[in-house]
Amino acid sequence: MGKEEIEESSRTVGSLKRCTTGGSGGSTRWVDGSEVDTESPTWSLFGDEEIRQGYRSVRRRLVKKPKRVDSFDVEAMEISVAHATHHKKEASLLSTFALAFQTLGVVYGDMGTSPLYVFSDVFSKVPITSEVDVLGALSIVLYTIALLPLMKYVFIVLKANDNGEGGTFALYSLICRYANINLLPNRQPADEHISSFKLKLPTPELERSLNIKEVLERKSSLKTLVLLFVLMGTSMIIGDGILTPAISVMSAVSGLHGRIPGFGTNALVITSIIILGALFSIQRYGSSKVGFTFAPALGLWFFSLGSIGVYNLLKHDVTVLRALNPAYIYLFFKKNSINGWSALGGCVLCITGAEAMFADLGHFSVKSIQIAFTSVVFPCLFLAYFGQAAYLMKYPNSSGRIFYDSVPGGLFWPVFGIATVAAIIASQAMISASFSCVKQAMALGCFPRLKIIHTSKRHIGQIYIPVINWFLMLMCMLVVAAFKSTTDIANAYGIAEVGVMLVSTTLVTVVMLLIWQINLFLALLFPLIFGTIELIYMSAVLSKILEGGWLPLVFASWFLCVMYIWNYGSVLKYQSEVKQKISMDFMHELGSSLGTVRVPGIGLLYNELVQGIPSIFAQFLLDLPAIHSVIVFVCIKYVPVPVVPREERFLFRRVGPKDYHMFRCVARYGYKDVRKEDHHAFEQLLVDSLEKFLRKEALDLALESNLNQPDLDSISVKSRDESEIQDGDGMEELKIPLMRDQRLEITGASTSEASLALPASVMSIDEDPSLEYELSALREATESGFTYLLGHGDVRAKKQSWFIKKLSINYFYAFMRKNCRGGAATMHVPHMNIIQVGMTYMV
């Protein structure tokens, strides 16, 4: 059978997926051991007339019922639940408002603290000489908030979520599902059957979408470009995690200038560093410990912003409402020209943290974030800026401390306390976002393995990464000590914020063209409008490179190099493993003893290959005096979905003939999944799954052999005993029977009916000698214990490689592999049960 026929068979095969524990009312046990209630069977075995006639009639027919969802794939037996969905239920109105209130403390802290420093930074570049300066700057700020956070994020970008997850990597995973642009070539057809994969292409604009998909998949340069864009956006977000705590805390503490005698710059720096040290020191306890205080504190903060704004607006100059006329933007640039363009670097600070609306989407819902912004954040920010502008119209010399000067005298200390708490909360949000970005990058193979601590049993998104935490703290303290003022930090902050927005605009445009398939004019209108605004802001903030703008570029470049070199080295290592994998012909020559002694026990050989036998296995055969009676090649693979349901996690496949007792298990995880299994539980789950797999395989073989008779009604069945079918690379045999669409599905409801007509050979599967022998061998191996076979690979560049490649692989990548967490630590493997061998990969 040719490769094309095998691929065609892989799309059409079907098989039995459940085993019932009793009669028609029994529960159904899936391959991972979990139990669910069964509904009506997807397939019915016999028609009513044949059931009445019983086994006297050899004519049988398969009656198809709606939508078969389970199948024996060419790669493996899928484990899936037909009705398993992980979409969030439609929330009630009350719970949506509750979520909207909680978003104030997590999502909008950064944007809510921007009135502390926006106008002070703007008017440090443009001195106030007339009302045009105030009204023009106010108009720019108002329309920036209306266009970017409101129009772009609230109404457009939030819809580009990945099953409820947001952020740069969520957009990348979404694109990777529709176009196979992941540089790591480990995608399997079975991955598309995960319930959260959700691949569906609507008909409008389909041809254009397929053309874009083909171009992206064909050109490796475009794959690399998209990855670099994603890594750049992630680097900018981590840079935000450094700059946000620095500027927020310093802006809040700067209110003590003039209030406490002798409180100068040095006191400001020392106080800010102390607060930052305390902030980062409590990260290990998790944000859930103080989570309930976040939303009320920020709610009070937004109420204070709005109230003070209304007070100043009514008391000082209500005519600043004229700034709603965009003509003042033109007058502002006409009057100030180059200085006005430079002042845009301060205006853009009014939307700092807007990216958090999308990045933190996984913890909330689209409606809750939309409601909170439109009903609370947007009006309160408008009132705050209106009030500050009204105050400046009367007191133009107060621009340096505009926020605290505009606060009524008797409310200074309460507002100062609330502002400090709000600044800390805003910092907490970006620190948590940095942790999440690093975890997602690790899951997609773009960051070295680090220790991750899950601080909450209820919320999987609340994590703590010690190395990143202390790195951020050190960098924050250095930034505060070096710059000593919020103005220079603001110059750096703007570049990081606008850079993230440009990346989001580009990726969402790709989503519009590839996935949404909307009208081409509307799709291009999105980057034309918002991309143009962001490029104008980027040109303004880049002009401040020598005045602090270099800082985020250095941070982003450093993180970009780390992530890209790690991904580059990992891809080369995987490609080397694929080229060096062991052929099945060689395994056949070794025989069932594998050229050594087989001793009782189960050997779990961890590797990255989703098919084929890894070359490290040959090293184990050479170095060890004996090998285990049962070998399971375990591949832990991350797929581009947020979460893989547990019942759909494992794919099993037999490797080689039955008497070899070798299997492959592919464990699939999403980039939001938590891998925190106890190794005893994992071992038991794997054995139970393997036993179910063997029974299903035997049952399928028995059914196939009994149905494959000349007088049946056009049932096309190919037996594994008739011919050996190789996989796509010709290296490995499939010992699972391939069947066409006429596959039988036995369920609890049909068990009693099927027993009327099935022959004895099918009914007594447990009496199959080969199955009983294999099950007894599996139990004996389980009792002897598990051993984890891990390969310690040293990756080196070939001698003829370019100097840059040698430098990247032999030094940078090797240094990261040596100092990051090893496989045993990452997989929670007990050290007593580990056997490691070394191997060098020349790439």
PDB file of N, CA and C in Angstrom, residues 69 128 133 137 182 191 236 273 335 363 379 384 411 439 481 490 528 555 621 632 639 676 801 827 840:
ATOM      1  N   VAL A  69     -17.177   9.998  16.428  1.00  0.00           N
ATOM      2  CA  VAL A  69     -16.144  10.908  16.904  1.00  0.00           C
ATOM      3  C   VAL A  69     -14.863  10.194  17.297  1.00  0.00           C
ATOM      4  N   ILE A 128       3.881  75.065  29.062  1.00  0.00           N
ATOM      5  CA  ILE A 128       2.547  75.641  28.875  1.00  0.00           C
ATOM      6  C   ILE A 128       2.680  77.150  28.721  1.00  0.00           C
ATOM      7  N   ASP A 133      -1.848  74.624  24.327  1.00  0.00           N
ATOM      8  CA  ASP A 133      -0.982  73.553  24.808  1.00  0.00           C
ATOM      9  C   ASP A 133      -1.763  72.566  25.682  1.00  0.00           C
ATOM     10  N   ALA A 137      -2.945  68.856  24.187  1.00  0.00           N
ATOM     11  CA  ALA A 137      -2.455  67.641  24.845  1.00  0.00           C
ATOM     12  C   ALA A 137      -3.614  66.818  25.390  1.00  0.00           C
ATOM     13  N   ASN A 182       4.645  26.019  12.951  1.00  0.00           N
ATOM     14  CA  ASN A 182       5.540  25.753  14.075  1.00  0.00           C
ATOM     15  C   ASN A 182       6.846  25.161  13.544  1.00  0.00           C
ATOM     16  N   ASP A 191      -3.824  15.295  16.556  1.00  0.00           N
ATOM     17  CA  ASP A 191      -3.937  16.508  17.359  1.00  0.00           C
ATOM     18  C   ASP A 191      -5.160  17.330  16.969  1.00  0.00           C
ATOM     19  N   MET A 236       8.912  42.316  24.946  1.00  0.00           N
ATOM     20  CA  MET A 236       8.438  43.641  25.351  1.00  0.00           C
ATOM     21  C   MET A 236       7.561  43.553  26.602  1.00  0.00           C
ATOM     22  N   ILE A 273      12.973  51.711  46.319  1.00  0.00           N
ATOM     23  CA  ILE A 273      13.665  50.424  46.311  1.00  0.00           C
ATOM     24  C   ILE A 273      13.169  49.528  47.444  1.00  0.00           C
ATOM     25  N   LYS A 335       1.486  74.772  16.658  1.00  0.00           N
ATOM     26  CA  LYS A 335       2.169  75.697  17.563  1.00  0.00           C
ATOM     27  C   LYS A 335       3.521  75.157  18.023  1.00  0.00           C
ATOM     28  N   HIS A 363      -8.321  34.665  32.497  1.00  0.00           N
ATOM     29  CA  HIS A 363      -8.844  34.629  33.859  1.00  0.00           C
ATOM     30  C   HIS A 363     -10.267  35.163  33.944  1.00  0.00           C
ATOM     31  N   PRO A 379     -14.826  56.166  31.570  1.00  0.00           N
ATOM     32  CA  PRO A 379     -15.324  57.461  32.074  1.00  0.00           C
ATOM     33  C   PRO A 379     -14.472  58.043  33.194  1.00  0.00           C
ATOM     34  N   ALA A 384     -10.676  62.197  35.045  1.00  0.00           N
ATOM     35  CA  ALA A 384      -9.406  62.516  35.691  1.00  0.00           C
ATOM     36  C   ALA A 384      -8.572  63.465  34.827  1.00  0.00           C
ATOM     37  N   LEU A 411      -7.578  65.925  51.432  1.00  0.00           N
ATOM     38  CA  LEU A 411      -7.644  64.539  50.955  1.00  0.00           C
ATOM     39  C   LEU A 411      -6.288  63.997  50.527  1.00  0.00           C
ATOM     40  N   LYS A 439       6.045  31.097  31.097  1.00  0.00           N
ATOM     41  CA  LYS A 439       5.518  29.726  31.125  1.00  0.00           C
ATOM     42  C   LYS A 439       5.019  29.299  29.744  1.00  0.00           C
ATOM     43  N   ALA A 481      17.537  53.157  40.655  1.00  0.00           N
ATOM     44  CA  ALA A 481      18.771  53.773  41.137  1.00  0.00           C
ATOM     45  C   ALA A 481      19.511  54.528  40.036  1.00  0.00           C
ATOM     46  N   ALA A 490       9.852  57.018  31.837  1.00  0.00           N
ATOM     47  CA  ALA A 490       8.702  57.124  30.927  1.00  0.00           C
ATOM     48  C   ALA A 490       9.137  57.014  29.479  1.00  0.00           C
ATOM     49  N   LEU A 528      -4.246  49.649   8.853  1.00  0.00           N
ATOM     50  CA  LEU A 528      -4.069  50.979   8.269  1.00  0.00           C
ATOM     51  C   LEU A 528      -4.367  52.073   9.295  1.00  0.00           C
ATOM     52  N   PHE A 555      16.645  45.238  26.996  1.00  0.00           N
ATOM     53  CA  PHE A 555      15.933  44.138  27.637  1.00  0.00           C
ATOM     54  C   PHE A 555      15.304  43.219  26.592  1.00  0.00           C
ATOM     55  N   LEU A 621      20.836  -0.014  24.792  1.00  0.00           N
ATOM     56  CA  LEU A 621      21.073  -1.430  24.510  1.00  0.00           C
ATOM     57  C   LEU A 621      22.561  -1.761  24.578  1.00  0.00           C
ATOM     58  N   VAL A 632       8.252   1.447  27.043  1.00  0.00           N
ATOM     59  CA  VAL A 632       7.292   2.458  26.606  1.00  0.00           C
ATOM     60  C   VAL A 632       8.067   3.718  26.257  1.00  0.00           C
ATOM     61  N   VAL A 639       0.904  20.999  22.412  1.00  0.00           N
ATOM     62  CA  VAL A 639       0.150  21.300  21.198  1.00  0.00           C
ATOM     63  C   VAL A 639      -0.370  22.730  21.302  1.00  0.00           C
ATOM     64  N   LYS A 676       1.769  18.581  37.008  1.00  0.00           N
ATOM     65  CA  LYS A 676       2.132  18.454  38.425  1.00  0.00           C
ATOM     66  C   LYS A 676       1.738  17.077  38.930  1.00  0.00           C
ATOM     67  N   SER A 801      30.155  24.214  10.109  1.00  0.00           N
ATOM     68  CA  SER A 801      29.111  25.219  10.329  1.00  0.00           C
ATOM     69  C   SER A 801      29.699  26.623  10.373  1.00  0.00           C
ATOM     70  N   MET A 827      10.174  16.615  34.983  1.00  0.00           N
ATOM     71  CA  MET A 827       9.137  15.586  34.911  1.00  0.00           C
ATOM     72  C   MET A 827       8.836  14.958  36.269  1.00  0.00           C
ATOM     73  N   THR A 840      25.964  12.571  22.036  1.00  0.00           N
ATOM     74  CA  THR A 840      26.268  13.843  21.398  1.00  0.00           C
ATOM     75  C   THR A 840      25.537  13.942  20.070  1.00  0.00           C
TER      76      THR A 840
END
